[in-house]
Tab-separated table of C-alpha atoms in Angstrom:
chain	number	residue	atom	x	y	z
A	1	UNK	CA	-47.147	1.809	23.888
A	2	UNK	CA	-48.001	-0.094	20.678
A	3	UNK	CA	-46.106	-3.346	20.009
A	4	UNK	CA	-46.261	-4.651	16.414
A	5	UNK	CA	-44.313	-7.858	17.130
A	6	UNK	CA	-45.845	-10.983	15.653
A	7	UNK	CA	-45.047	-14.692	15.614
A	8	UNK	CA	-45.423	-17.299	12.897
A	9	UNK	CA	-44.614	-20.926	13.598
A	10	UNK	CA	-41.587	-20.653	15.948
A	11	UNK	CA	-40.350	-17.373	14.474
A	12	UNK	CA	-40.763	-13.819	15.750
A	13	UNK	CA	-40.845	-10.663	13.627
A	14	UNK	CA	-40.687	-7.005	14.635
A	15	UNK	CA	-43.841	-6.248	12.645
A	16	UNK	CA	-46.256	-8.216	10.466
A	17	UNK	CA	-45.423	-6.590	7.125
A	18	UNK	CA	-43.499	-8.044	4.195
A	19	UNK	CA	-43.468	-7.998	0.412
A	20	UNK	CA	-45.678	-10.247	-1.666
A	21	UNK	CA	-43.597	-12.701	-3.667
A	22	UNK	CA	-43.014	-11.362	-7.144
A	23	UNK	CA	-42.751	-7.731	-6.079
A	24	UNK	CA	-39.375	-6.049	-5.463
A	25	UNK	CA	-37.649	-9.378	-4.833
A	26	UNK	CA	-36.177	-10.444	-8.175
A	27	UNK	CA	-32.562	-9.420	-7.556
A	28	UNK	CA	-30.302	-9.464	-4.509
A	29	UNK	CA	-30.227	-5.655	-4.735
A	30	UNK	CA	-34.011	-5.492	-4.390
A	31	UNK	CA	-33.944	-8.004	-1.545
A	32	UNK	CA	-31.312	-5.936	0.258
A	33	UNK	CA	-33.528	-2.867	-0.150
A	34	UNK	CA	-36.363	-4.759	1.528
A	35	UNK	CA	-34.062	-5.729	4.405
A	36	UNK	CA	-33.064	-2.078	4.800
A	37	UNK	CA	-36.722	-0.992	4.881
A	38	UNK	CA	-39.230	-1.109	7.738
A	39	UNK	CA	-40.651	-4.449	6.542
A	40	UNK	CA	-40.691	-7.173	9.199
A	41	UNK	CA	-39.108	-9.664	6.784
A	42	UNK	CA	-39.161	-10.644	3.100
A	43	UNK	CA	-39.979	-13.465	0.725
A	44	UNK	CA	-37.890	-14.187	-2.361
A	45	UNK	CA	-39.211	-14.318	-5.917
A	46	UNK	CA	-40.902	-17.651	-6.567
A	47	UNK	CA	-38.140	-19.763	-8.065
A	48	UNK	CA	-38.045	-22.435	-10.703
A	49	UNK	CA	-35.078	-24.801	-10.878
A	50	UNK	CA	-33.328	-22.782	-13.581
A	51	UNK	CA	-33.391	-19.167	-14.763
A	52	UNK	CA	-36.642	-18.212	-16.453
A	53	UNK	CA	-37.226	-15.147	-18.610
A	54	UNK	CA	-41.001	-15.079	-18.169
A	55	UNK	CA	-43.704	-13.733	-20.444
A	56	UNK	CA	-43.196	-11.020	-23.085
A	57	UNK	CA	-43.546	-7.340	-22.146
A	58	UNK	CA	-45.671	-5.472	-21.333
A	59	UNK	CA	-46.686	-7.965	-18.637
A	60	UNK	CA	-47.505	-5.664	-15.699
A	61	UNK	CA	-49.579	-2.499	-15.590
A	62	UNK	CA	-50.666	-0.241	-12.776
A	63	UNK	CA	-54.373	0.569	-12.889
A	64	UNK	CA	-56.499	3.130	-11.043
A	65	UNK	CA	-57.721	0.542	-8.533
A	66	UNK	CA	-54.746	-1.790	-8.515
A	67	UNK	CA	-52.804	-3.701	-11.128
A	68	UNK	CA	-52.936	-6.480	-13.697
A	69	UNK	CA	-50.060	-8.818	-14.508
A	70	UNK	CA	-49.104	-11.940	-16.360
A	71	UNK	CA	-45.445	-12.262	-15.445
A	72	UNK	CA	-44.851	-15.916	-16.328
A	73	UNK	CA	-42.536	-16.618	-13.390
A	74	UNK	CA	-39.452	-14.638	-14.383
A	75	UNK	CA	-36.720	-15.513	-11.889
A	76	UNK	CA	-33.012	-16.171	-11.524
A	77	UNK	CA	-33.372	-19.829	-10.539
A	78	UNK	CA	-33.450	-21.563	-7.162
A	79	UNK	CA	-29.692	-21.484	-6.515
A	80	UNK	CA	-29.618	-17.688	-6.794
A	81	UNK	CA	-32.243	-17.183	-4.062
A	82	UNK	CA	-31.073	-20.089	-1.914
A	83	UNK	CA	-27.539	-18.673	-1.899
A	84	UNK	CA	-28.965	-15.299	-0.858
A	85	UNK	CA	-30.987	-16.528	2.126
A	86	UNK	CA	-28.180	-18.838	3.273
A	87	UNK	CA	-25.750	-15.949	3.083
A	88	UNK	CA	-27.931	-13.846	5.385
A	89	UNK	CA	-28.301	-16.480	8.103
A	90	UNK	CA	-25.070	-15.485	9.832
A	91	UNK	CA	-26.257	-11.870	10.217
A	92	UNK	CA	-27.922	-11.477	13.612
A	93	UNK	CA	-29.685	-8.315	12.384
A	94	UNK	CA	-31.569	-10.175	9.657
A	95	UNK	CA	-34.961	-11.675	10.565
A	96	UNK	CA	-35.987	-15.182	9.483
A	97	UNK	CA	-36.527	-15.131	5.714
A	98	UNK	CA	-39.024	-16.821	3.405
A	99	UNK	CA	-37.857	-18.747	0.330
A	100	UNK	CA	-40.522	-19.258	-2.344
A	101	UNK	CA	-40.576	-22.049	-4.923
A	102	UNK	CA	-42.987	-22.533	-7.818
A	103	UNK	CA	-42.152	-25.383	-10.114
A	104	UNK	CA	-43.954	-25.936	-13.413
A	105	UNK	CA	-44.674	-29.527	-12.359
A	106	UNK	CA	-44.994	-31.588	-9.213
A	107	UNK	CA	-41.681	-33.253	-10.031
A	108	UNK	CA	-39.937	-29.875	-10.227
A	109	UNK	CA	-41.476	-28.734	-6.939
A	110	UNK	CA	-40.311	-31.900	-5.205
A	111	UNK	CA	-36.836	-31.599	-6.731
A	112	UNK	CA	-36.478	-28.067	-5.364
A	113	UNK	CA	-37.779	-29.040	-1.918
A	114	UNK	CA	-35.258	-31.882	-1.863
A	115	UNK	CA	-32.466	-29.420	-2.675
A	116	UNK	CA	-33.534	-27.072	0.138
A	117	UNK	CA	-33.842	-30.000	2.551
A	118	UNK	CA	-30.148	-30.824	2.027
A	119	UNK	CA	-29.025	-27.332	3.062
A	120	UNK	CA	-28.897	-25.735	6.500
A	121	UNK	CA	-31.530	-23.130	5.558
A	122	UNK	CA	-33.334	-22.322	8.786
A	123	UNK	CA	-36.031	-19.949	7.538
A	124	UNK	CA	-39.436	-20.744	6.060
A	125	UNK	CA	-40.074	-22.293	2.660
A	126	UNK	CA	-43.169	-21.361	0.675
A	127	UNK	CA	-44.553	-23.741	-1.928
A	128	UNK	CA	-46.535	-21.739	-4.457
A	129	UNK	CA	-49.551	-23.832	-5.433
A	130	UNK	CA	-51.123	-20.835	-7.148
A	131	UNK	CA	-49.379	-19.708	-10.281
A	132	UNK	CA	-52.099	-18.443	-12.630
A	133	UNK	CA	-49.784	-16.723	-15.080
A	134	UNK	CA	-48.046	-19.584	-16.875
A	135	UNK	CA	-49.833	-20.190	-20.213
A	136	UNK	CA	-51.269	-23.684	-20.523
A	137	UNK	CA	-50.549	-24.608	-16.904
A	138	UNK	CA	-53.486	-24.990	-14.493
A	139	UNK	CA	-53.238	-24.066	-10.836
A	140	UNK	CA	-52.559	-27.036	-8.578
A	141	UNK	CA	-54.587	-25.503	-5.748
A	142	UNK	CA	-57.784	-25.580	-7.821
A	143	UNK	CA	-57.357	-29.348	-8.204
A	144	UNK	CA	-58.011	-30.721	-4.718
A	145	UNK	CA	-56.828	-34.231	-5.557
A	146	UNK	CA	-53.574	-32.879	-7.004
A	147	UNK	CA	-53.103	-30.647	-3.945
A	148	UNK	CA	-53.404	-33.598	-1.586
A	149	UNK	CA	-51.008	-35.661	-3.685
A	150	UNK	CA	-48.532	-32.771	-3.787
A	151	UNK	CA	-48.597	-32.318	-0.007
A	152	UNK	CA	-48.323	-36.076	0.619
A	153	UNK	CA	-45.173	-36.179	-1.476
A	154	UNK	CA	-43.777	-32.918	-0.103
A	155	UNK	CA	-44.027	-33.888	3.547
A	156	UNK	CA	-42.559	-37.322	2.840
A	157	UNK	CA	-39.260	-35.682	1.842
A	158	UNK	CA	-39.300	-32.218	3.441
A	159	UNK	CA	-38.960	-31.658	7.181
A	160	UNK	CA	-38.291	-27.921	7.455
A	161	UNK	CA	-41.043	-25.354	8.118
A	162	UNK	CA	-43.268	-25.246	5.033
A	163	UNK	CA	-46.140	-23.007	3.992
A	164	UNK	CA	-48.281	-22.895	0.864
A	165	UNK	CA	-49.398	-19.977	-1.296
A	166	UNK	CA	-53.036	-20.306	-2.347
A	167	UNK	CA	-55.247	-18.736	-4.997
A	168	UNK	CA	-58.565	-17.145	-4.032
A	169	UNK	CA	-61.558	-19.404	-3.501
A	170	UNK	CA	-65.079	-18.167	-4.082
A	171	UNK	CA	-67.398	-20.852	-2.735
A	172	UNK	CA	-67.853	-21.804	0.911
A	173	UNK	CA	-67.735	-25.478	-0.053
A	174	UNK	CA	-64.260	-24.878	-1.526
A	175	UNK	CA	-63.084	-23.461	1.803
A	176	UNK	CA	-64.421	-26.550	3.578
A	177	UNK	CA	-62.755	-28.989	1.185
A	178	UNK	CA	-59.421	-27.198	1.087
A	179	UNK	CA	-59.251	-26.682	4.846
A	180	UNK	CA	-59.939	-30.381	5.414
A	181	UNK	CA	-56.987	-31.200	3.162
A	182	UNK	CA	-54.632	-28.633	4.695
A	183	UNK	CA	-55.464	-29.706	8.245
A	184	UNK	CA	-53.987	-33.148	7.528
A	185	UNK	CA	-50.458	-31.748	7.280
A	186	UNK	CA	-47.989	-30.046	9.658
A	187	UNK	CA	-48.040	-26.802	7.691
A	188	UNK	CA	-46.372	-23.779	9.255
A	189	UNK	CA	-48.773	-21.430	7.478
A	190	UNK	CA	-50.874	-20.675	4.436
A	191	UNK	CA	-50.540	-17.509	2.357
A	192	UNK	CA	-53.846	-16.279	0.968
A	193	UNK	CA	-54.438	-14.909	-1.628
A	194	UNK	CA	-52.506	-14.837	-4.851
A	195	UNK	CA	-53.824	-12.471	-7.505
A	196	UNK	CA	-57.391	-12.954	-8.737
A	197	UNK	CA	-56.698	-14.814	-11.952
A	198	UNK	CA	-57.706	-14.017	-15.493
A	199	UNK	CA	-59.022	-10.517	-15.143
A	200	UNK	CA	-59.145	-8.375	-18.271
A	201	UNK	CA	-58.586	-4.617	-18.366
A	202	UNK	CA	-59.586	-2.723	-21.498
A	203	UNK	CA	-58.425	0.792	-22.297
A	204	UNK	CA	-61.457	2.369	-23.919
A	205	UNK	CA	-59.481	5.211	-25.517
A	206	UNK	CA	-57.091	2.910	-27.372
A	207	UNK	CA	-59.576	-0.013	-27.469
A	208	UNK	CA	-56.779	-2.378	-26.395
A	209	UNK	CA	-56.036	-4.671	-23.497
A	210	UNK	CA	-53.454	-3.614	-20.897
A	211	UNK	CA	-50.840	-6.389	-21.141
A	212	UNK	CA	-49.450	-8.583	-23.905
A	213	UNK	CA	-49.412	-12.217	-22.604
A	214	UNK	CA	-52.478	-14.430	-22.814
A	215	UNK	CA	-54.338	-11.929	-24.991
A	216	UNK	CA	-54.516	-9.483	-22.091
A	217	UNK	CA	-55.797	-11.842	-19.390
A	218	UNK	CA	-53.900	-11.497	-16.120
A	219	UNK	CA	-53.951	-11.572	-12.352
A	220	UNK	CA	-55.605	-8.651	-10.589
A	221	UNK	CA	-54.036	-7.022	-7.535
A	222	UNK	CA	-54.592	-3.953	-5.411
A	223	UNK	CA	-57.860	-2.455	-4.194
A	224	UNK	CA	-59.847	-4.588	-6.648
A	225	UNK	CA	-59.146	-7.698	-4.569
A	226	UNK	CA	-59.197	-6.541	-0.931
A	227	UNK	CA	-62.684	-7.944	-0.099
A	228	UNK	CA	-61.795	-11.279	-1.721
A	229	UNK	CA	-58.519	-11.445	0.198
A	230	UNK	CA	-60.214	-10.655	3.519
A	231	UNK	CA	-62.865	-13.296	2.840
A	232	UNK	CA	-60.212	-15.947	2.215
A	233	UNK	CA	-58.214	-15.004	5.311
A	234	UNK	CA	-61.295	-15.097	7.523
A	235	UNK	CA	-62.781	-18.254	5.994
A	236	UNK	CA	-59.562	-20.188	6.486
A	237	UNK	CA	-59.004	-18.826	9.992
A	238	UNK	CA	-62.421	-20.229	10.905
A	239	UNK	CA	-61.548	-23.649	9.461
A	240	UNK	CA	-57.822	-24.314	9.894
A	241	UNK	CA	-56.102	-25.883	12.878
A	242	UNK	CA	-54.947	-23.046	15.169
A	243	UNK	CA	-51.279	-24.029	14.785
A	244	UNK	CA	-51.428	-23.222	11.041
A	245	UNK	CA	-50.702	-19.504	10.759
A	246	UNK	CA	-52.083	-17.270	8.016
A	247	UNK	CA	-50.329	-14.662	5.909
A	248	UNK	CA	-52.917	-12.286	4.466
A	249	UNK	CA	-52.140	-10.908	1.019
A	250	UNK	CA	-54.153	-8.696	-1.271
A	251	UNK	CA	-55.382	-5.148	-1.558
A	252	UNK	CA	-53.298	-3.417	1.110
A	253	UNK	CA	-53.031	0.309	0.401
A	254	UNK	CA	-52.922	1.742	3.921
A	255	UNK	CA	-52.689	0.897	7.612
A	256	UNK	CA	-56.433	0.335	7.883
A	257	UNK	CA	-56.184	-2.419	5.257
A	258	UNK	CA	-53.392	-4.072	7.279
A	259	UNK	CA	-55.587	-3.799	10.376
A	260	UNK	CA	-58.499	-5.405	8.487
A	261	UNK	CA	-56.359	-8.361	7.424
A	262	UNK	CA	-55.276	-8.962	11.027
A	263	UNK	CA	-58.832	-8.471	12.284
A	264	UNK	CA	-59.882	-11.174	9.805
A	265	UNK	CA	-57.280	-13.512	11.293
A	266	UNK	CA	-53.937	-12.877	9.581
A	267	UNK	CA	-50.704	-13.342	11.527
A	268	UNK	CA	-48.665	-11.456	8.928
A	269	UNK	CA	-49.609	-9.270	5.962
A	270	UNK	CA	-47.954	-8.999	2.553
A	271	UNK	CA	-47.940	-5.972	0.253
A	272	UNK	CA	-47.767	-6.324	-3.526
A	273	UNK	CA	-49.258	-3.685	-5.809
A	274	UNK	CA	-48.702	-0.812	-3.378
A	275	UNK	CA	-45.067	-1.868	-2.985
A	276	UNK	CA	-44.713	-1.908	-6.772
A	277	UNK	CA	-46.127	1.614	-6.916
A	278	UNK	CA	-44.358	3.197	-3.905
A	279	UNK	CA	-41.203	1.134	-3.396
A	280	UNK	CA	-39.901	-0.161	-0.032
A	281	UNK	CA	-40.631	3.171	1.698
A	282	UNK	CA	-44.261	2.009	1.746
A	283	UNK	CA	-43.461	-0.080	4.834
A	284	UNK	CA	-42.564	3.012	6.857
A	285	UNK	CA	-45.941	4.570	6.068
A	286	UNK	CA	-47.902	1.383	6.673
A	287	UNK	CA	-46.314	0.632	10.048
A	288	UNK	CA	-46.944	4.207	11.174
A	289	UNK	CA	-50.557	4.158	10.004
A	290	UNK	CA	-51.152	0.809	11.700
A	291	UNK	CA	-49.560	2.103	14.905
A	292	UNK	CA	-51.716	5.248	14.820
A	293	UNK	CA	-54.908	3.252	14.284
A	294	UNK	CA	-54.098	0.848	17.121
A	295	UNK	CA	-53.372	3.811	19.391
A	296	UNK	CA	-56.754	5.357	18.529
A	297	UNK	CA	-58.452	2.072	19.355
A	298	UNK	CA	-56.423	1.487	22.535
A	299	UNK	CA	-54.911	-1.737	21.214
A	300	UNK	CA	-51.391	-2.436	22.440
A	301	UNK	CA	-50.630	-5.677	20.583
A	302	UNK	CA	-51.806	-7.381	17.411
A	303	UNK	CA	-53.203	-10.226	19.512
A	304	UNK	CA	-55.663	-7.753	21.065
A	305	UNK	CA	-57.728	-7.756	17.874
A	306	UNK	CA	-56.426	-10.556	15.645
A	307	UNK	CA	-59.279	-12.684	14.317
A	308	UNK	CA	-61.885	-10.753	16.295
A	309	UNK	CA	-63.918	-9.302	13.456
A	310	UNK	CA	-67.555	-8.900	14.544
A	311	UNK	CA	-70.564	-10.109	12.621
A	312	UNK	CA	-73.931	-8.362	12.483
C-alpha cells in the first residue's frame, strides 16, 4: 500500500504536491479551489505590502514546451493573504499553509515579516528572494552579500518557520557559496527553483515576441526547465544541513517528474505551468501517476527513494 505522506519542518502533509506561488493563488476563490483539490497544501501569491497591479498584458503565454511570463508581482497585498490563512487555521480539515512574501526592497520584506510575526499565524512563511520579473529590480539571491544581510535581519526579528524561494544557479561554485550562507540560519526549507529568468520566445510566423513587458524577456517554466530544477534540488540536497528541507519546483508535467524531484532530494514538489494549463484537477492525475510508479517500483513511502538518485 503506497503512502504519499511527507513531512517538512514539524508539519505533515497527506502528499508532497502543491501549487507554485503565482499560479492559481491570486484570489481567495482560487485558493479555496486548491484546498478542494488533491494537492497536499498550497502557497499564497507572493505578496507586497499593498495591492499591486503588475506588468501590462499580455504577460503570460503557454508555449509548446512550457511557458514564459513577466507578471510583475500582481497581488492583492499582504493583508488579503494573511487574513485568508489566519481564517483557515481553525478548520481542522485544512493542512498547514504557506504564506509567500516578496517585497520590492529589503525594508519592505522586513516590514512584512514583522507584521506576520505579530499574528498567531502557525503555518510556514516563504520569503521570495527570487523575483526576476520586476523591471529594474535585481534578484537578491544572485547577490550573495545582500542575501546574507537579508537573512541576518530577517532572523533577528522573525521567529516563526521561514523558508526562502531561490532562483536557479548554474555554476557549482554558486551552489557552494549559497549553501554555506543558508546553512548559517535556522531555515525550515528552501524552494528551488523559480523560473529561469530572461528567456525570450519569438513567434516566427508573426516575427514578434510572446509577451509585452521587458521587450518580451520573461521567466521560463515547464518542460524547458526540468533538468535545471532537478540539478538545483540535488545540488542543494548534497550541500545543505539535513534539517533544511527542500521544495522542488520546475518542469513537472507528470508523476514521473514528481518522482524525479523526490529522487533528487525534494521533500515536497510544486506545480506551476502544468497547473496553469490544466487547473487544480492536475493534482488528482499527478498523485495517481506517482502512486502507480511507486507501486511498479515496489516503493511504499517517499522516504524509500528520496535523495537516492544513482550516479554512473
